[in-house]
mmCIF file of C-alpha atoms in Angstrom:
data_model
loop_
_atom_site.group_PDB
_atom_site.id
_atom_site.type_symbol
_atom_site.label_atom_id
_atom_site.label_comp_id
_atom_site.label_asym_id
_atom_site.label_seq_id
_atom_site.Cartn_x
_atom_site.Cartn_y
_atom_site.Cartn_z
ATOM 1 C CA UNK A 16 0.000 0.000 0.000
ATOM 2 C CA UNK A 17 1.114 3.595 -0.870
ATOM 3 C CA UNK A 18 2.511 5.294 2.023
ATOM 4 C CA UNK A 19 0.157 8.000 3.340
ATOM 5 C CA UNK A 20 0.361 10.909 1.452
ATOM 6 C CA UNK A 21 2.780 12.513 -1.320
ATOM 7 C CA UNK A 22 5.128 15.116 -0.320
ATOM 8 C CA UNK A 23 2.887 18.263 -0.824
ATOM 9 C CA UNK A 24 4.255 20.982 -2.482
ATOM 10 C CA UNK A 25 5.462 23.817 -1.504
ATOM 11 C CA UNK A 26 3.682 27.150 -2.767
ATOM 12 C CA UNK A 27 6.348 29.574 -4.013
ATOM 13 C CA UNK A 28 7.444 32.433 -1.570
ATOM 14 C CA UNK A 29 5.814 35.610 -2.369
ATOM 15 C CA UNK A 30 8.274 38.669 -2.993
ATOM 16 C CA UNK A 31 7.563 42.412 -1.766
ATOM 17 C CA UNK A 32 11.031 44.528 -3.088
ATOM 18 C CA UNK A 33 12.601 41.126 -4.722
ATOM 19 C CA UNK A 34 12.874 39.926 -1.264
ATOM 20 C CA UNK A 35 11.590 36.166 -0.344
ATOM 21 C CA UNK A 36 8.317 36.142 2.362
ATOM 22 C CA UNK A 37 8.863 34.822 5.081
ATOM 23 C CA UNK A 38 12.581 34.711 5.692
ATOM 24 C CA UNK A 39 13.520 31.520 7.079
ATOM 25 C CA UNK A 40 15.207 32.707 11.130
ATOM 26 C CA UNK A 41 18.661 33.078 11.350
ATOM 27 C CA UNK A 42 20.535 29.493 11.704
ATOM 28 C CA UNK A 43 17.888 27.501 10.375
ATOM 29 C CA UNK A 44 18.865 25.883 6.790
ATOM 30 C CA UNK A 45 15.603 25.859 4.721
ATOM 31 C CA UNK A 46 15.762 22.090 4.416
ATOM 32 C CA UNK A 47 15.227 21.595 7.894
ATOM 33 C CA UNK A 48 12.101 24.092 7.159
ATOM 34 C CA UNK A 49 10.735 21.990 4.732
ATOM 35 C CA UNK A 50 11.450 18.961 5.905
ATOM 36 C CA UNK A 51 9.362 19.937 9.155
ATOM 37 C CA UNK A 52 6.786 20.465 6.703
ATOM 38 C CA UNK A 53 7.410 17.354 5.097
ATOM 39 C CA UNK A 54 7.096 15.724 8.392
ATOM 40 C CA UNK A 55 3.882 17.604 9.455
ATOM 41 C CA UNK A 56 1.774 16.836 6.440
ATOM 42 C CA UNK A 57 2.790 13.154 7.145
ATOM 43 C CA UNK A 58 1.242 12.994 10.356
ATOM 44 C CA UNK A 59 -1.761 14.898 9.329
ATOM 45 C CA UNK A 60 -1.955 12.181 6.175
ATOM 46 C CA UNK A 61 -1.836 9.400 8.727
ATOM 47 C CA UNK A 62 -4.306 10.864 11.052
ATOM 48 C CA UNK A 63 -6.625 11.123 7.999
ATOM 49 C CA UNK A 64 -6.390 7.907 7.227
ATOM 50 C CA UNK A 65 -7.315 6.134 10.625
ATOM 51 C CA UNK A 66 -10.089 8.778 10.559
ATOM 52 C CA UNK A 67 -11.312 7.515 7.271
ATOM 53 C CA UNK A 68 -10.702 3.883 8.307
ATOM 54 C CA UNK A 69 -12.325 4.531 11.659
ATOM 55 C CA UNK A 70 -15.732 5.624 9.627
ATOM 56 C CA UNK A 71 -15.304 2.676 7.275
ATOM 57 C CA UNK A 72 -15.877 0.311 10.049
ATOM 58 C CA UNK A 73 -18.702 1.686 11.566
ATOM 59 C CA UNK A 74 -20.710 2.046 8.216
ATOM 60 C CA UNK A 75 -19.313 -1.492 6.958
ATOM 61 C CA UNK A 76 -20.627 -2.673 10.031
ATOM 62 C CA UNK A 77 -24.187 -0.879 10.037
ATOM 63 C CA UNK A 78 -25.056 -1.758 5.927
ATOM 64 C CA UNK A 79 -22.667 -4.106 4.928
ATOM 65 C CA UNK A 80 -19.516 -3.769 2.082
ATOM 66 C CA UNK A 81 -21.775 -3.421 -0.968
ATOM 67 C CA UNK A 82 -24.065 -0.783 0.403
ATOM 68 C CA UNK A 83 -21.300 1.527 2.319
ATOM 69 C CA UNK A 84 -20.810 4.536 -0.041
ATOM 70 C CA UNK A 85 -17.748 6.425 -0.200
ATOM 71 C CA UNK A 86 -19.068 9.638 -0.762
ATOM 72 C CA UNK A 87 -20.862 8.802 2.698
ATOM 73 C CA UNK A 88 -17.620 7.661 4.409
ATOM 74 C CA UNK A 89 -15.998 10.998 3.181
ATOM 75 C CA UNK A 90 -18.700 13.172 4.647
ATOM 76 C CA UNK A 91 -18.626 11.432 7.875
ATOM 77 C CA UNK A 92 -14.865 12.072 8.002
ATOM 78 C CA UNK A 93 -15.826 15.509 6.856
ATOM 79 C CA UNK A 94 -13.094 15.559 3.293
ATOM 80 C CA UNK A 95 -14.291 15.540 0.177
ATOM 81 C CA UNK A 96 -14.824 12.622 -1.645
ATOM 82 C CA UNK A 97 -11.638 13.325 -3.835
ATOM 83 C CA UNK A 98 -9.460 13.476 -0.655
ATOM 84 C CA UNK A 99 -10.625 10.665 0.427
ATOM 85 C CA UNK A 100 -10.005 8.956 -3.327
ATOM 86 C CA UNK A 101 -6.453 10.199 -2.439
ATOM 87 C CA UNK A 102 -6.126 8.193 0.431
ATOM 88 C CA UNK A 103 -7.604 4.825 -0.698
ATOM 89 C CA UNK A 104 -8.665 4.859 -4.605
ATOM 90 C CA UNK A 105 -11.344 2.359 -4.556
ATOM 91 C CA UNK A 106 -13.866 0.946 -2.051
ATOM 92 C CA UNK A 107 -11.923 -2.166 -1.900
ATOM 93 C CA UNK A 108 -8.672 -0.833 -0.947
ATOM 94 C CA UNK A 109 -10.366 0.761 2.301
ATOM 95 C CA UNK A 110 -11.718 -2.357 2.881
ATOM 96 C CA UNK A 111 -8.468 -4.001 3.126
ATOM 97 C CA UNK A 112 -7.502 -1.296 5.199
ATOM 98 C CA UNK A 113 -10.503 -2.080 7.992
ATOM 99 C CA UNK A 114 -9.494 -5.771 7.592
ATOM 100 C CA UNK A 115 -5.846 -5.099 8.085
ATOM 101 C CA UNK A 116 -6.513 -2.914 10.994
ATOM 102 C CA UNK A 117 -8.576 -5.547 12.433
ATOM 103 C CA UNK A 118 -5.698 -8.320 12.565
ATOM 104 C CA UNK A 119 -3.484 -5.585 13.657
ATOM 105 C CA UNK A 120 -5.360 -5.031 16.923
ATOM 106 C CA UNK A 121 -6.249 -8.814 17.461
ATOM 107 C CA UNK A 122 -2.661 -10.136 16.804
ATOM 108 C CA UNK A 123 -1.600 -7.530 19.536
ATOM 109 C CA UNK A 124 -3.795 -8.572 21.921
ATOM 110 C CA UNK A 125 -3.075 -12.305 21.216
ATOM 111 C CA UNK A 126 0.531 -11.522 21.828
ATOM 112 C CA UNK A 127 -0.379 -9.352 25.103
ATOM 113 C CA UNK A 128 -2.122 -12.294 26.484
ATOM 114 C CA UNK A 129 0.700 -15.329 25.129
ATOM 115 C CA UNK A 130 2.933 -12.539 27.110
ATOM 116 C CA UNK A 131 1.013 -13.037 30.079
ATOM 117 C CA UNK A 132 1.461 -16.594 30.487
ATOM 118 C CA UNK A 133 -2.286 -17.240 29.229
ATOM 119 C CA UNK A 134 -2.292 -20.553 27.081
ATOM 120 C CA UNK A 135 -3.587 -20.322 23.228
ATOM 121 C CA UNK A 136 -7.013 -21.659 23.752
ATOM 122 C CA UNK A 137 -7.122 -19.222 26.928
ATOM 123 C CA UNK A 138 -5.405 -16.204 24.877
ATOM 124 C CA UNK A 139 -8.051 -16.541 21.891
ATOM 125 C CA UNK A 140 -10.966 -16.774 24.443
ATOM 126 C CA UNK A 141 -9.523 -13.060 25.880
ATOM 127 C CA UNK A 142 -10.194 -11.679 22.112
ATOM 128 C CA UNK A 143 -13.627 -12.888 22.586
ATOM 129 C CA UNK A 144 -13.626 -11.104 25.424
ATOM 130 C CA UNK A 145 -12.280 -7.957 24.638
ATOM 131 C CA UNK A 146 -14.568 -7.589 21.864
ATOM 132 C CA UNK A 147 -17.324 -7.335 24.514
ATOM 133 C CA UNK A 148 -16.129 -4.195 24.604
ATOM 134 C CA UNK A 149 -16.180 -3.093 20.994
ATOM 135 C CA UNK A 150 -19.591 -3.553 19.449
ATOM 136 C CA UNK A 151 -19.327 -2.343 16.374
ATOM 137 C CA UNK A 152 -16.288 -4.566 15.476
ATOM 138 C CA UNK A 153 -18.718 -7.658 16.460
ATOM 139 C CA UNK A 154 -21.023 -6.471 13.904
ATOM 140 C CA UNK A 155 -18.580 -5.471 11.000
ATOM 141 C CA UNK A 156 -16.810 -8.941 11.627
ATOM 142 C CA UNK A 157 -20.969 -10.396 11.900
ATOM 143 C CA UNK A 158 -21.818 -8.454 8.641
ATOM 144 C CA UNK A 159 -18.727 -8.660 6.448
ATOM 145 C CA UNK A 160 -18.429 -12.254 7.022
ATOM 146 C CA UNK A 161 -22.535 -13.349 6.127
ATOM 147 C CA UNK A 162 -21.572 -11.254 2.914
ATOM 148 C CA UNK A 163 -18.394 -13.362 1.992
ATOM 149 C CA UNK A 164 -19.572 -15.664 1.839
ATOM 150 C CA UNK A 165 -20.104 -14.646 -2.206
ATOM 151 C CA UNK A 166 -16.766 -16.059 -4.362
ATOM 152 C CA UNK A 167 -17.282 -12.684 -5.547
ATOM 153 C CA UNK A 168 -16.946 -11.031 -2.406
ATOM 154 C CA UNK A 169 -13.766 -8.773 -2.505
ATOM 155 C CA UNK A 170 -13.127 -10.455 1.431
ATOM 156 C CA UNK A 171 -14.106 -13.777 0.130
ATOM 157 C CA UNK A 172 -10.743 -15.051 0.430
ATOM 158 C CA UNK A 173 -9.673 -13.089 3.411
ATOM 159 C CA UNK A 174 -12.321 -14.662 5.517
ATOM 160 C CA UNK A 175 -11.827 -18.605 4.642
ATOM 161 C CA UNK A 176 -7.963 -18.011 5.247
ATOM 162 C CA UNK A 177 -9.400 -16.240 9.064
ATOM 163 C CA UNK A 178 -11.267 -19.024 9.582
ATOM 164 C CA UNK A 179 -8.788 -21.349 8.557
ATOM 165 C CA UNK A 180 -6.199 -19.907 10.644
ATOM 166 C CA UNK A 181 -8.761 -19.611 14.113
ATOM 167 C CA UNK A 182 -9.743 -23.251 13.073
ATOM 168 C CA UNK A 183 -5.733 -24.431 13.116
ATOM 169 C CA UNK A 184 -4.957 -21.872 16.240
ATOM 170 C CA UNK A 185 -7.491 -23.459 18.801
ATOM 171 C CA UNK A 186 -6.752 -26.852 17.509
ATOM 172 C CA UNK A 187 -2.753 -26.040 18.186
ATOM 173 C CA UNK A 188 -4.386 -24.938 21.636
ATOM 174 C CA UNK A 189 -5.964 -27.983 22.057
ATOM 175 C CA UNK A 190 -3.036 -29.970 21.144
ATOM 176 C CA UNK A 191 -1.198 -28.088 24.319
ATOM 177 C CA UNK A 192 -3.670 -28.965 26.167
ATOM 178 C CA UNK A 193 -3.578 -32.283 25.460
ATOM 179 C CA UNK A 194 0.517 -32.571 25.841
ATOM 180 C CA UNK A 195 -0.102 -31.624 29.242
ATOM 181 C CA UNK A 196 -2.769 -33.983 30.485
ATOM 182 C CA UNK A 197 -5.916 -31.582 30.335
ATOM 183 C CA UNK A 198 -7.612 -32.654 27.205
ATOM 184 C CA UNK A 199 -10.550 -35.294 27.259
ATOM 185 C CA UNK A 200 -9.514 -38.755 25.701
ATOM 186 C CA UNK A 201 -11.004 -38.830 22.477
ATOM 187 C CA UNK A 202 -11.185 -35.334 21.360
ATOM 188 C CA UNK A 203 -10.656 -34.817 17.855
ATOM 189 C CA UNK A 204 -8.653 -31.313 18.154
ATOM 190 C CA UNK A 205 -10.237 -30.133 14.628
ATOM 191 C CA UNK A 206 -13.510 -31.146 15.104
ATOM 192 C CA UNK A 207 -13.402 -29.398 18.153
ATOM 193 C CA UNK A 208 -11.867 -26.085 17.225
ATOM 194 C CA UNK A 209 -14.365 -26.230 14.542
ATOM 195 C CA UNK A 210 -17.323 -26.347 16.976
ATOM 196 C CA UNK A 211 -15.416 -23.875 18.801
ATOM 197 C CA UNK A 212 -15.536 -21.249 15.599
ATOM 198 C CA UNK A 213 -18.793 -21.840 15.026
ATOM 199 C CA UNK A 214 -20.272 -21.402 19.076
ATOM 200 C CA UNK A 215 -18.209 -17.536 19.192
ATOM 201 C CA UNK A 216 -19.980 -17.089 15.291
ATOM 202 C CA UNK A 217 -23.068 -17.992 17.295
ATOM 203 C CA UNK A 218 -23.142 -16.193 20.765
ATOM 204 C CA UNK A 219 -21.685 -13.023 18.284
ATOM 205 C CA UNK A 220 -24.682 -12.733 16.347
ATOM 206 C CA UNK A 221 -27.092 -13.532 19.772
ATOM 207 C CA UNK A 222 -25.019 -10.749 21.760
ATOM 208 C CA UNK A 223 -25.444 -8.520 18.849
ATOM 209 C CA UNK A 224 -29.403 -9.245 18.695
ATOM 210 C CA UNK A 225 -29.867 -8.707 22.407
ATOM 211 C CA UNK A 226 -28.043 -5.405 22.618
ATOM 212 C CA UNK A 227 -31.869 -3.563 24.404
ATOM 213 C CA UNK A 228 -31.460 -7.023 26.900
ATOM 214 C CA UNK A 229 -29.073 -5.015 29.264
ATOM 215 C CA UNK A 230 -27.938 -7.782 32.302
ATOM 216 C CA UNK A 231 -30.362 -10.236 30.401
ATOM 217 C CA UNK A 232 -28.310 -10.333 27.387
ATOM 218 C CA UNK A 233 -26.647 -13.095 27.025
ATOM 219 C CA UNK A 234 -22.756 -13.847 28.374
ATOM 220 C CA UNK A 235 -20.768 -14.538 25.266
ATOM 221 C CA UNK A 236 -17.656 -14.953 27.155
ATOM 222 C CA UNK A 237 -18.962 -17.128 29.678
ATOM 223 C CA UNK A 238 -20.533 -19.716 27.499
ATOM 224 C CA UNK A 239 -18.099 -20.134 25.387
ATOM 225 C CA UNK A 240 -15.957 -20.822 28.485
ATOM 226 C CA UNK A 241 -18.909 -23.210 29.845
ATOM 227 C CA UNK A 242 -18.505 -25.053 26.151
ATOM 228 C CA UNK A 243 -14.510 -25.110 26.545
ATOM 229 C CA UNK A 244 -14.619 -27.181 29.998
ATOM 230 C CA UNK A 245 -16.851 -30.041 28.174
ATOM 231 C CA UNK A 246 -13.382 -30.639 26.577
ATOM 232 C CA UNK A 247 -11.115 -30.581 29.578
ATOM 233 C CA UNK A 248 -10.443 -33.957 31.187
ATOM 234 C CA UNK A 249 -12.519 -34.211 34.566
ATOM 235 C CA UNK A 250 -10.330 -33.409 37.397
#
């Protein structure tokens, strides 16, 4: 991906009695001057883009991939639509931007929680977890994902390589488990992180539906927990 934005361009100084306007200050080499510039316009570039990509996700999430309109991304972001076009060119390059994000912020809290001594199956389970927290990244992962499942879907392929790679991390959890004694006899590790997948898929798109349920609605965390002990060997 293109890095954020182009050097911009510096407008030519203005003269009054053939003398440049404003004079760069005494012991300051006008590279340094520009390249402050340079450095500025970066940052504001990058903070663009996370607002744009910010926006993204919460209209991805609320009317899906094919719906989501640029124009209204840009106005929520308050740009025009050509500065946003400047940023990402076409609707699916800001869609690999939310997905990218997305592992981005998982994969560090996976490693947060490996770091902490939590086990794989445990660490994944914390994600879960987390996302408790972040609605709206329940529903864009809930929305994008019932849309993929199209060939034609521009995150078709992203999302079977996800779910192949949750699939092959909670049955490598598994597998720990079972190396150290606390794995039923009998469990087929892929089977199981399979049924695992699809229970999270599952208590997602309840939690989502019983967001007016308040301390009714139901525990995703918890049952997926209360699902995870019907695979640990009785004590």
């Amino acid at each position: 991906m293109s890095t954020d934005t182009a050097p911009g361009t510096e407008p030519a100084p203005s003269r009054v009695g053939g003398s440049p306007s404003p004079r760069v200050a005494s012991g300051s080499a006008p590279g340094t001057v520009r390249s402050s510039a340079r450095s500025g316009g970066y940052a504001k570039g990058r903070a663009t883009r996370r607002e744009i990509v910010d926006a993204a996700t919460a209209l991805f999430a609320e009317v899906g991939f094919h719906t989501a309109s640029l124009r209204e991304i840009s106005a929520r972001v308050g740009i025009s639509h050509p500065g946003l076009l400047h940023h990402f060119p076409t609707k699916v390059a800001l869609l690999e931007a939310v997905l990218a994000r997305r592992d981005e912020v998982d994969g560090a809290a996976l490693d947060r929680a490996l770091a902490q001594g939590a086990d794989l199956v445990e660490s994944l389970v914390q994600i879960a977890d987390r996302n408790a927290g972040r609605p709206h990244i329940v529903e864009l992962f809930a929305t994008l994902s019932a849309e993929a499942t199209s060939p034609e879907h521009p995150a078709h392929a992203y999302f079977r390589r996800r779910y192949d790679d949750t699939i092959a991390s909670f049955a490598d959890g598994l597998e720990q488990w079972r190396a150290r004694g606390t794995l039923r006899p009998g469990v087929d590790v892929v089977a199981a992180a399979r049924t695992l997948v699809a229970v999270m898929d599952g208590l997602q798109i309840q939690w989502l539906l019983e967001a007016d349920r308040g301390e009714d609605r139901v525990d995703m965390v918890g049952l997926l927990r209360l699902h995870l002990e019907s695979y640990r060997r009785p004590a």
